[in-house]
Coordinates of C-alpha atoms in Angstrom, one line a residue:
Chain A
M1 CA 10.0 19.2 -29.5
S2 CA 12.7 21.9 -29.8
G3 CA 10.9 23.7 -32.6
N4 CA 7.8 24.3 -30.4
H5 CA 7.0 27.6 -29.0
F6 CA 7.8 27.8 -25.2
A7 CA 4.3 28.6 -24.2
A8 CA 3.0 25.5 -26.1
W9 CA 5.7 23.3 -24.5
M10 CA 4.8 24.7 -21.1
E11 CA 1.1 24.0 -21.6
S12 CA 1.8 20.5 -22.8
V13 CA 4.0 19.7 -19.7
Q14 CA 1.3 21.2 -17.4
H15 CA -1.3 19.1 -19.2
R16 CA 0.6 15.8 -19.0
T17 CA 1.5 16.5 -15.4
E18 CA -2.2 17.0 -14.5
T19 CA -3.1 13.7 -16.4
A20 CA -0.3 11.7 -14.7
L21 CA -1.2 13.1 -11.2
G22 CA -4.9 12.2 -11.9
T23 CA -3.8 8.6 -12.5
I24 CA -1.3 8.4 -9.5
L25 CA -3.7 9.9 -7.0
P26 CA -6.2 7.2 -5.7
D27 CA -9.7 7.6 -7.1
A28 CA -12.1 9.5 -4.8
A29 CA -14.4 6.4 -4.9
I30 CA -11.8 4.3 -3.1
A31 CA -12.0 4.2 0.7
P32 CA -11.2 6.3 2.6
Q33 CA -13.2 8.4 0.1
R34 CA -13.1 11.8 1.9
L35 CA -9.3 11.6 2.3
H36 CA -8.8 10.7 -1.3
E37 CA -11.2 13.4 -2.5
A38 CA -9.3 15.9 -0.4
M39 CA -5.9 14.7 -1.7
R40 CA -7.2 15.2 -5.3
Y41 CA -8.6 18.7 -4.3
A42 CA -5.1 19.6 -3.0
A43 CA -3.0 18.3 -5.9
L44 CA -5.1 18.7 -9.0
G45 CA -6.4 21.5 -11.1
G46 CA -4.0 24.3 -10.4
G47 CA -0.6 25.7 -10.0
K48 CA 2.0 26.7 -12.4
R49 CA 3.7 23.3 -12.1
V50 CA 7.1 25.0 -12.0
R51 CA 8.8 21.9 -10.5
P52 CA 7.5 19.5 -13.2
L53 CA 8.5 22.0 -15.9
L54 CA 12.0 22.0 -14.4
V55 CA 12.1 18.1 -14.3
H56 CA 11.1 18.0 -18.0
A57 CA 13.4 20.8 -19.1
A58 CA 16.4 19.2 -17.3
G59 CA 15.4 15.8 -18.7
E60 CA 15.8 17.1 -22.2
I61 CA 19.5 17.8 -21.6
A62 CA 20.0 14.1 -20.7
G63 CA 17.7 12.9 -23.5
A64 CA 15.3 11.4 -21.0
D65 CA 12.0 9.7 -22.1
P66 CA 9.0 12.1 -21.3
E67 CA 7.0 9.3 -19.7
R68 CA 9.8 8.5 -17.2
L69 CA 9.9 12.3 -16.5
D70 CA 6.2 12.4 -15.8
R71 CA 6.4 10.0 -12.8
V72 CA 9.4 11.8 -11.4
A73 CA 7.7 15.2 -12.0
C74 CA 4.6 14.0 -10.2
A75 CA 6.7 12.8 -7.2
V76 CA 8.2 16.3 -6.8
E77 CA 4.9 18.0 -7.3
L78 CA 3.2 15.8 -4.7
I79 CA 5.9 16.9 -2.2
H80 CA 5.2 20.5 -3.2
A81 CA 1.4 20.0 -2.9
Y82 CA 1.8 18.4 0.6
S83 CA 3.9 21.3 1.8
L84 CA 1.4 23.9 0.7
V85 CA -1.4 22.1 2.5
H86 CA 0.6 22.0 5.7
D87 CA 1.9 25.5 5.3
D88 CA -1.6 26.9 5.0
L89 CA -2.7 25.3 8.3
P90 CA -3.8 27.7 11.2
C91 CA -0.7 26.8 13.2
M92 CA 1.5 27.8 10.3
D93 CA 0.6 30.6 7.9
D94 CA -3.2 30.3 8.6
D95 CA -4.2 31.0 5.0
V96 CA -7.7 30.6 3.6
L97 CA -7.0 30.9 -0.1
R98 CA -4.7 29.0 -2.4
R99 CA -4.7 28.9 -6.2
G100 CA -8.0 30.9 -6.0
K101 CA -9.7 28.2 -4.0
P102 CA -10.4 27.7 -0.3
T103 CA -7.4 26.0 1.3
V104 CA -7.8 22.3 2.3
H105 CA -8.5 22.9 6.0
V106 CA -11.1 25.5 5.1
E107 CA -12.8 23.3 2.4
Y108 CA -12.6 20.1 4.6
D109 CA -11.2 20.4 8.2
E110 CA -7.8 20.7 9.9
A111 CA -7.4 17.0 10.7
T112 CA -8.2 16.1 7.1
A113 CA -5.7 18.7 5.9
L114 CA -3.0 17.2 8.2
L115 CA -3.7 13.7 6.9
V116 CA -3.8 14.9 3.2
G117 CA -0.3 16.3 3.6
D118 CA 1.0 13.2 5.3
A119 CA -0.6 10.9 2.7
L120 CA 0.6 13.1 -0.3
Q121 CA 4.2 12.8 1.1
A122 CA 4.0 9.0 1.3
L123 CA 2.6 8.9 -2.2
A124 CA 5.4 11.0 -3.5
F125 CA 8.0 8.5 -2.3
Q126 CA 6.0 5.6 -3.5
T127 CA 5.7 7.2 -6.9
I128 CA 9.4 7.9 -7.2
A129 CA 10.3 4.4 -6.1
E130 CA 7.8 2.7 -8.5
G131 CA 8.3 5.2 -11.2
R132 CA 11.1 3.6 -13.3
G133 CA 12.7 7.0 -13.6
N134 CA 15.8 5.1 -14.6
D135 CA 16.2 1.5 -15.7
D136 CA 19.1 1.1 -13.3
P137 CA 17.5 0.5 -9.8
A138 CA 20.6 1.8 -8.1
V139 CA 20.1 5.2 -9.8
Q140 CA 16.5 5.1 -8.9
L141 CA 17.4 4.5 -5.3
E142 CA 19.7 7.6 -5.4
M143 CA 16.7 9.5 -6.7
V144 CA 14.6 8.4 -3.7
T145 CA 17.4 9.5 -1.4
L146 CA 17.8 12.9 -3.2
L147 CA 14.0 13.6 -2.8
G148 CA 14.1 12.6 0.8
R149 CA 17.0 14.9 1.6
A150 CA 15.5 17.8 -0.3
S151 CA 12.2 17.4 1.5
G152 CA 13.4 16.8 5.0
S153 CA 14.9 18.7 8.0
R154 CA 18.0 19.7 6.0
G155 CA 15.8 20.7 3.0
M156 CA 12.3 22.0 2.6
A157 CA 10.9 21.2 6.1
G158 CA 14.1 22.6 7.7
G159 CA 13.5 25.8 5.7
Q160 CA 10.0 26.1 7.1
A161 CA 11.4 25.7 10.6
I162 CA 13.9 28.5 9.9
D163 CA 11.1 30.6 8.6
L164 CA 9.0 30.1 11.8
G165 CA 12.0 31.2 13.9
A166 CA 12.5 34.3 11.7
V167 CA 9.1 35.9 12.3
G168 CA 9.5 39.3 13.8
K169 CA 13.3 39.2 13.5
Q170 CA 15.7 41.3 11.4
L171 CA 17.6 38.8 9.2
T172 CA 20.8 39.6 7.4
R173 CA 20.8 38.9 3.7
E174 CA 22.9 35.7 4.3
E175 CA 20.3 34.4 6.8
L176 CA 17.4 35.2 4.5
E177 CA 19.3 33.4 1.7
F178 CA 20.0 30.4 4.0
M179 CA 16.3 30.1 4.8
H180 CA 15.2 30.2 1.1
I181 CA 17.9 27.8 -0.1
H182 CA 16.2 25.3 2.2
K183 CA 12.5 26.3 2.1
T184 CA 12.0 26.8 -1.7
G185 CA 15.4 26.1 -3.1
A186 CA 16.0 22.5 -2.0
L187 CA 13.0 21.1 -3.9
I188 CA 13.6 23.2 -7.0
R189 CA 17.2 22.1 -7.1
A190 CA 16.2 18.5 -6.6
A191 CA 13.7 18.8 -9.5
V192 CA 16.5 19.8 -11.9
L193 CA 18.8 17.0 -10.8
L194 CA 16.0 14.4 -10.8
G195 CA 15.0 15.3 -14.3
A196 CA 18.6 14.9 -15.4
Q197 CA 18.9 11.5 -13.6
C198 CA 16.1 10.1 -15.8
G199 CA 18.3 10.2 -18.9
A200 CA 21.8 9.2 -19.9
P201 CA 24.4 9.6 -17.2
L202 CA 25.9 13.2 -17.3
A203 CA 29.5 14.1 -16.7
P204 CA 30.2 15.4 -13.2
D205 CA 30.9 19.0 -14.5
A206 CA 27.6 18.9 -16.4
L207 CA 25.8 17.8 -13.2
A208 CA 27.5 20.6 -11.3
R209 CA 26.4 23.2 -13.8
L210 CA 22.8 21.9 -13.6
D211 CA 23.0 22.0 -9.8
R212 CA 24.2 25.6 -9.9
Y213 CA 21.4 26.5 -12.2
G214 CA 18.9 24.8 -9.8
K215 CA 20.3 26.7 -6.9
L216 CA 20.2 30.0 -8.6
V217 CA 16.7 29.5 -10.0
G218 CA 15.5 28.4 -6.5
L219 CA 16.6 31.8 -5.1
L220 CA 15.3 33.6 -8.2
F221 CA 11.9 32.1 -7.7
Q222 CA 11.8 33.3 -4.1
V223 CA 13.0 36.9 -4.9
V224 CA 10.4 37.2 -7.6
D225 CA 7.8 35.7 -5.2
D226 CA 8.6 38.4 -2.6
I227 CA 8.4 41.1 -5.3
L228 CA 5.0 39.8 -6.5
D229 CA 3.7 39.5 -2.9
A230 CA 4.7 43.1 -2.2
Q231 CA 3.0 44.4 -5.4
A232 CA 0.1 42.2 -6.4
D233 CA -3.4 42.1 -5.2
T234 CA -5.1 38.9 -4.0
A235 CA -7.2 38.3 -7.1
T236 CA -4.1 38.2 -9.4
L237 CA -2.0 36.1 -7.1
G238 CA -4.7 33.5 -6.3
K239 CA -3.5 33.6 -2.7
T240 CA -3.6 36.2 0.0
A241 CA -1.3 39.0 -1.0
G242 CA 0.9 41.1 1.3
K243 CA 0.8 38.4 3.9
D244 CA 4.5 38.2 4.5
A245 CA 4.8 41.9 5.4
D246 CA 1.6 41.6 7.5
Q247 CA 3.0 38.7 9.4
N248 CA 6.2 40.7 9.9
K249 CA 8.2 38.1 7.9
P250 CA 11.5 39.1 6.4
T251 CA 11.5 39.2 2.6
Y252 CA 13.9 40.3 -0.1
V253 CA 11.7 43.4 -0.6
T254 CA 11.6 44.4 3.1
L255 CA 15.4 43.7 3.3
L256 CA 16.6 45.3 0.1
G257 CA 13.8 47.5 -1.1
L258 CA 11.8 46.9 -4.3
S259 CA 14.4 48.3 -6.7
E260 CA 17.3 46.4 -5.4
A261 CA 15.3 43.2 -5.2
R262 CA 14.6 43.6 -8.9
T263 CA 18.3 44.1 -9.6
L264 CA 19.1 41.0 -7.6
A265 CA 16.5 39.0 -9.7
D266 CA 18.3 40.3 -12.9
V267 CA 21.7 39.2 -11.6
L268 CA 20.4 35.8 -10.5
L269 CA 18.8 35.3 -13.9
A270 CA 22.0 36.2 -15.8
D271 CA 24.0 33.8 -13.6
A272 CA 21.5 30.9 -14.0
R273 CA 21.6 31.4 -17.8
D274 CA 25.4 31.5 -17.7
A275 CA 25.5 28.2 -15.8
I276 CA 23.7 26.3 -18.5
A277 CA 25.1 28.2 -21.5
P278 CA 27.7 25.4 -22.3
F279 CA 24.8 23.0 -23.0
G280 CA 23.8 25.1 -26.0
A281 CA 20.5 24.4 -27.7
A282 CA 19.8 21.4 -25.4
A283 CA 19.3 23.9 -22.5
A284 CA 16.8 26.1 -24.4
R285 CA 13.9 25.0 -22.2
L286 CA 15.8 25.6 -19.0
D287 CA 16.8 29.0 -20.3
E288 CA 13.3 29.9 -21.2
L289 CA 12.0 28.7 -17.9
A290 CA 14.4 30.8 -15.9
N291 CA 13.2 33.8 -17.9
F292 CA 9.6 32.8 -17.4
I293 CA 10.1 32.6 -13.6
V294 CA 11.4 36.2 -13.6
H295 CA 8.7 37.6 -15.8
R296 CA 5.6 35.7 -14.5
R297 CA 2.8 37.9 -13.1
F298 CA 1.4 35.4 -10.6
Chain B
M1 CA 21.3 -15.7 19.3
S2 CA 18.6 -18.4 19.6
G3 CA 19.9 -19.5 23.0
N4 CA 19.2 -16.0 24.5
H5 CA 16.4 -15.4 26.8
F6 CA 13.6 -13.5 25.1
A7 CA 13.8 -10.5 27.5
A8 CA 17.5 -10.1 26.8
W9 CA 17.0 -10.3 23.1
M10 CA 14.2 -7.7 23.3
E11 CA 16.4 -5.4 25.3
S12 CA 19.3 -5.8 22.9
V13 CA 17.1 -4.9 19.9
Q14 CA 15.6 -1.9 21.7
H15 CA 19.1 -0.8 22.7
R16 CA 20.6 -1.1 19.1
T17 CA 17.5 0.6 17.7
E18 CA 18.0 3.5 20.0
T19 CA 21.7 3.7 19.1
A20 CA 20.9 3.5 15.3
L21 CA 18.2 6.1 15.6
G22 CA 20.6 8.4 17.5
T23 CA 23.0 8.2 14.5
I24 CA 20.3 8.6 11.8
L25 CA 18.6 11.6 13.3
P26 CA 20.5 14.8 12.7
D27 CA 22.5 16.2 15.6
A28 CA 20.7 18.9 17.6
A29 CA 23.7 21.2 17.0
I30 CA 23.0 21.2 13.2
A31 CA 20.7 24.0 11.9
P32 CA 17.8 24.2 12.2
Q33 CA 18.6 23.3 15.8
R34 CA 15.2 23.6 17.3
L35 CA 13.7 21.3 14.7
H36 CA 16.4 18.7 15.1
E37 CA 16.2 18.8 18.9
A38 CA 12.4 18.3 18.6
M39 CA 12.9 15.4 16.1
R40 CA 15.2 13.7 18.6
Y41 CA 12.8 14.4 21.5
A42 CA 10.0 12.7 19.4
A43 CA 11.9 9.7 18.3
L44 CA 14.4 8.9 21.0
G45 CA 14.3 7.6 24.5
G46 CA 11.1 5.7 24.7
G47 CA 8.6 3.3 23.3
K48 CA 8.5 -0.5 23.3
R49 CA 9.9 -0.5 19.7
V50 CA 7.4 -3.2 18.7
R51 CA 8.0 -2.5 15.0
P52 CA 11.8 -2.8 15.2
L53 CA 11.4 -6.0 17.2
L54 CA 9.2 -7.4 14.4
V55 CA 11.7 -6.3 11.8
H56 CA 14.5 -8.2 13.6
A57 CA 12.4 -11.2 14.5
A58 CA 11.2 -11.6 10.9
G59 CA 14.8 -11.0 9.6
E60 CA 16.0 -14.0 11.6
I61 CA 13.8 -16.3 9.5
A62 CA 15.5 -15.0 6.4
G63 CA 19.0 -15.1 8.0
A64 CA 19.3 -11.3 7.6
D65 CA 22.3 -9.4 8.9
P66 CA 21.3 -7.5 12.0
E67 CA 23.0 -4.3 10.8
R68 CA 20.9 -4.2 7.7
L69 CA 17.9 -4.8 9.9
D70 CA 18.8 -1.9 12.1
R71 CA 18.4 0.6 9.3
V72 CA 15.1 -0.8 8.1
A73 CA 13.9 -1.0 11.7
C74 CA 14.7 2.7 12.1
A75 CA 12.9 3.6 8.9
V76 CA 9.7 1.9 10.1
E77 CA 10.1 3.4 13.6
L78 CA 10.5 6.9 12.2
I79 CA 7.2 6.5 10.3
H80 CA 5.6 5.4 13.6
A81 CA 7.2 8.3 15.5
Y82 CA 5.9 10.8 13.0
S83 CA 2.4 9.4 13.2
L84 CA 2.4 9.7 17.0
V85 CA 3.5 13.4 16.8
H86 CA 0.8 14.3 14.3
D87 CA -1.8 12.1 16.0
D88 CA -1.3 14.0 19.3
L89 CA -1.9 17.4 17.7
P90 CA -4.9 19.4 18.9
C91 CA -6.7 19.0 15.6
M92 CA -6.4 15.2 16.0
D93 CA -6.4 13.5 19.4
D94 CA -5.3 16.6 21.3
D95 CA -3.2 14.7 23.7
V96 CA -0.7 16.2 26.1
L97 CA 1.2 13.0 27.3
R98 CA 3.1 10.4 25.3
R99 CA 5.5 7.9 26.7
G100 CA 5.3 9.7 30.1
K101 CA 6.5 13.0 28.6
P102 CA 4.7 16.1 27.3
T103 CA 3.8 15.6 23.6
V104 CA 5.9 17.5 21.1
H105 CA 3.4 20.3 20.5
V106 CA 3.2 20.8 24.3
E107 CA 7.0 20.8 24.8
Y108 CA 7.6 22.9 21.7
D109 CA 4.7 24.3 19.8
E110 CA 2.1 23.2 17.2
A111 CA 4.0 24.4 14.1
T112 CA 7.2 22.7 15.2
A113 CA 5.3 19.5 15.9
L114 CA 3.8 19.6 12.4
L115 CA 7.3 20.0 10.9
V116 CA 8.8 17.4 13.1
G117 CA 6.3 14.8 11.8
D118 CA 6.9 16.0 8.2
A119 CA 10.6 15.8 8.5
L120 CA 10.6 12.4 10.3
Q121 CA 8.6 11.0 7.4
A122 CA 11.1 12.2 4.9
L123 CA 13.9 10.9 7.0
A124 CA 12.2 7.5 7.1
F125 CA 12.2 7.2 3.3
Q126 CA 15.7 8.5 3.0
T127 CA 16.8 5.9 5.6
I128 CA 15.2 3.0 3.8
A129 CA 16.6 4.1 0.4
E130 CA 20.1 4.6 1.8
G131 CA 19.9 1.7 4.1
R132 CA 21.3 -1.2 2.1
G133 CA 18.6 -3.4 3.5
N134 CA 19.4 -5.7 0.6
D135 CA 22.4 -5.9 -1.7
D136 CA 20.0 -6.0 -4.7
P137 CA 18.9 -2.4 -5.4
A138 CA 15.7 -3.7 -7.1
V139 CA 14.7 -5.4 -3.8
Q140 CA 15.5 -2.2 -1.9
L141 CA 13.3 -0.2 -4.2
E142 CA 10.5 -2.7 -3.5
M143 CA 11.1 -2.0 0.2
V144 CA 10.7 1.7 -0.3
T145 CA 7.4 1.1 -2.2
L146 CA 6.1 -1.2 0.5
L147 CA 6.9 1.4 3.2
G148 CA 5.2 4.1 1.1
R149 CA 2.1 2.0 0.6
A150 CA 1.9 1.0 4.3
S151 CA 2.2 4.6 5.4
G152 CA -0.1 6.4 2.9
S153 CA -3.7 6.9 2.2
R154 CA -4.4 3.2 1.7
G155 CA -2.4 2.3 4.8
M156 CA -1.7 4.1 8.1
A157 CA -2.8 7.6 7.1
G158 CA -5.9 6.2 5.5
G159 CA -6.7 4.4 8.8
Q160 CA -6.4 7.7 10.7
A161 CA -8.9 9.2 8.3
I162 CA -11.3 6.3 8.8
D163 CA -10.8 6.8 12.6
L164 CA -11.7 10.5 12.3
G165 CA -14.9 9.6 10.4
A166 CA -15.8 7.0 13.0
V167 CA -16.0 9.3 16.1
G168 CA -19.4 9.2 17.6
K169 CA -20.5 6.4 15.2
Q170 CA -21.6 2.8 15.9
L171 CA -19.3 0.7 13.8
T172 CA -19.8 -3.0 13.0
R173 CA -17.0 -5.3 13.9
E174 CA -16.1 -5.5 10.2
E175 CA -15.8 -1.7 10.0
L176 CA -13.7 -1.6 13.2
E177 CA -11.4 -4.2 11.8
F178 CA -11.1 -2.4 8.4
M179 CA -10.1 0.7 10.3
H180 CA -7.4 -1.0 12.4
I181 CA -6.1 -3.1 9.5
H182 CA -5.1 0.3 8.1
K183 CA -4.4 2.4 11.1
T184 CA -2.1 0.1 13.1
G185 CA -2.0 -3.0 11.0
A186 CA -0.5 -1.8 7.8
L187 CA 2.8 -0.6 9.3
I188 CA 3.1 -3.7 11.6
R189 CA 2.5 -5.9 8.6
A190 CA 5.1 -3.9 6.6
A191 CA 7.6 -4.3 9.5
V192 CA 7.4 -8.1 9.2
L193 CA 7.8 -8.2 5.4
L194 CA 10.6 -5.6 5.4
G195 CA 12.5 -7.6 8.0
A196 CA 12.2 -10.7 5.8
Q197 CA 13.2 -8.8 2.7
C198 CA 16.6 -8.0 4.3
G199 CA 17.6 -11.7 4.1
A200 CA 17.7 -14.5 1.6
P201 CA 14.7 -14.6 -0.8
L202 CA 11.8 -16.6 0.7
A203 CA 9.4 -18.8 -1.2
P204 CA 6.0 -17.2 -1.9
D205 CA 4.2 -19.5 0.6
A206 CA 6.7 -18.5 3.3
L207 CA 6.1 -14.9 2.6
A208 CA 2.4 -15.4 2.6
R209 CA 2.6 -17.0 6.0
L210 CA 4.7 -14.1 7.3
D211 CA 2.2 -11.7 5.9
R212 CA -0.7 -13.5 7.6
Y213 CA 1.2 -13.4 10.9
G214 CA 1.8 -9.7 10.4
K215 CA -1.9 -9.0 9.7
L216 CA -3.0 -11.0 12.8
V217 CA -0.4 -9.4 15.0
G218 CA -1.5 -6.0 13.8
L219 CA -5.1 -6.7 14.9
L220 CA -3.9 -8.4 18.1
F221 CA -1.9 -5.3 19.0
Q222 CA -5.0 -3.1 18.6
V223 CA -7.3 -5.4 20.5
V224 CA -4.8 -5.5 23.4
D225 CA -4.4 -1.7 23.2
D226 CA -8.1 -1.2 23.6
I227 CA -8.2 -3.6 26.5
L228 CA -5.3 -1.8 28.2
D229 CA -6.8 1.6 27.5
A230 CA -10.1 0.5 29.1
Q231 CA -8.4 -0.8 32.2
A232 CA -5.2 1.0 32.9
D233 CA -4.5 4.3 34.6
T234 CA -2.5 7.0 33.0
A235 CA 0.7 6.5 35.1
T236 CA 1.1 2.8 33.9
L237 CA 0.2 3.6 30.3
G238 CA 2.5 6.6 29.9
K239 CA -0.3 8.2 27.9
T240 CA -3.7 9.5 28.8
A241 CA -5.8 6.4 29.7
G242 CA -9.5 6.0 28.9
K243 CA -9.3 8.6 26.1
D244 CA -10.9 6.5 23.4
A245 CA -14.1 6.0 25.4
D246 CA -14.1 9.6 26.5
Q247 CA -13.9 10.7 22.9
N248 CA -16.7 8.4 22.0
K249 CA -14.4 6.4 19.7
P250 CA -15.4 2.8 18.9
T251 CA -13.0 0.2 20.4
Y252 CA -13.0 -3.6 20.6
V253 CA -14.0 -3.2 24.3
T254 CA -16.9 -0.9 23.7
L255 CA -18.1 -3.1 20.8
L256 CA -17.5 -6.6 22.2
G257 CA -17.2 -6.1 26.0
L258 CA -14.0 -6.8 28.0
S259 CA -14.5 -10.5 28.3
E260 CA -15.1 -11.1 24.6
A261 CA -12.3 -8.8 23.6
R262 CA -9.9 -10.9 25.7
T263 CA -11.3 -14.1 24.0
L264 CA -10.7 -12.4 20.6
A265 CA -7.1 -11.7 21.6
D266 CA -6.5 -15.3 22.5
V267 CA -7.9 -16.5 19.2
L268 CA -5.8 -14.0 17.2
L269 CA -2.7 -15.1 19.1
A270 CA -3.3 -18.8 18.4
D271 CA -3.9 -18.0 14.7
A272 CA -0.7 -15.9 14.5
R273 CA 1.3 -18.7 16.1
D274 CA -0.2 -21.3 13.7
A275 CA 0.7 -19.1 10.7
I276 CA 4.5 -19.3 11.6
A277 CA 4.6 -22.8 13.1
P278 CA 5.9 -24.3 9.9
F279 CA 9.1 -22.2 10.2
G280 CA 10.0 -24.2 13.4
A281 CA 12.7 -22.8 15.6
A282 CA 13.6 -20.0 13.2
A283 CA 10.3 -18.4 14.2
A284 CA 10.9 -18.5 17.9
R285 CA 11.3 -14.8 18.3
L286 CA 8.2 -14.0 16.2
D287 CA 6.3 -16.5 18.4
E288 CA 7.6 -15.0 21.6
L289 CA 6.8 -11.5 20.3
A290 CA 3.2 -12.3 19.6
N291 CA 3.0 -13.6 23.1
F292 CA 4.6 -10.5 24.5
I293 CA 2.2 -8.3 22.7
V294 CA -0.8 -10.0 24.3
H295 CA 0.7 -10.1 27.8
R296 CA 2.2 -6.6 28.0
R297 CA 1.0 -4.4 30.7
F298 CA 1.6 -1.0 28.9

């Protein structure tokens, strides 16, 4: 695998994630059909699959079997997919476009979108519990716990709540960082650790380095998101551009300005690469991924 | 314990569930404070705690330790609490009163109610994974999977979706039953099995009997709910009465008439008691609980 070009590796992980998700999601012919169809609409056929890529890249460090990684990657991606569906609802960001398609509540209706998110979350936990991510059921239980923490009130959902409370407010850089460490960071960080847990046990300092990488990449992802949102147009982004500024939401760009936000991204990238440098060649994919996250155009 | 009067046992389980939930839910002083406060508002201080009662009563059959049962009971109750918060939202049942208090989106706001439900669901899975419901982590993983299935698109959330699709339609009795087996039944059934899984392993036929009891009690609960909804006033019920008929939702009462719905409840009760009769005195609490569910007044 290590000889492959990064773009080919990325495409292969995206492809196998799509296939695995297609199997895990109930068929649209199974009752309740409309719900299952909408769940598939929400979770399939789009997205960069950044979290599955991180699961697989971190799994390489621990020598994890790719098929184990698929199930865990899907569990994380199902959490991400549910959060997008709920985040797009009228009572939240009220967005009509996602990955270039109408959002779930636009394509279906609000009640269905609510249930789609709820059911995707349940499926995520079912998937990680059934997934044989690790032969040791005690480790697998730890993985369920980790995903629960990363998704809940002290992780992703908590970050959304902080975000809600921040609209129209002037945040300090520390407050903005606190929000993003929860909102985007927690699940990205969990993706890295969960990938590593699918393989041979790592020494505590190796895990700590991976965790540091995950934390930095989570922030990096958000800084770049803010830069792209401030610059791009809707067609390139596949979702409504410039929304954060319109909604008077604090971003790294509104706080620091575009130039300093770019500098911050460079610093975070360098730090993330430093954190995993001791792994050597085994961390090549993680290194390339961090780089990809900075230089992506959508 | 078996010498206790049923009412005293019920009160003690309700009390210990409240205490355990109070510990499991993050303190309202922890950030994000408003979200944590709203989660506590949603999950504490009310409800009959039918599902925790079923967990404890089924646990007695398997000789399970009450403290293990507490954690599992809380996990199930957190799923139930999240479903109520989402079910009350304007895009679903649009209800303003629950357990005699304003619903979460009325007391807080819609976005917060959405996140409260999301975060309670994540906490439920975290709780059952961390809960040491069983010393064998493989059994505990099965419990996570069971809870996931019971909550998701082929369980509770799926039942809600079927319910949405049924508004204004004439359902057959089979279709109504299919809806309720999912919407209310799946989680009640899971509560019974999860309680049993906290103790010594049961023989397959004993588990099958418990599962049959759970399925019957789930239906029974719904039939009685429909009868109460058709009869009671809002003050007694603690939630808006007569809503189902107002919203043109099919119920057992609209389908069968009040008298036949009461006969159905009697038949289901008798069948549920038969299913657990072979357990003898060990099933006393389950037997009393089924009886309580039929004769409750709220």
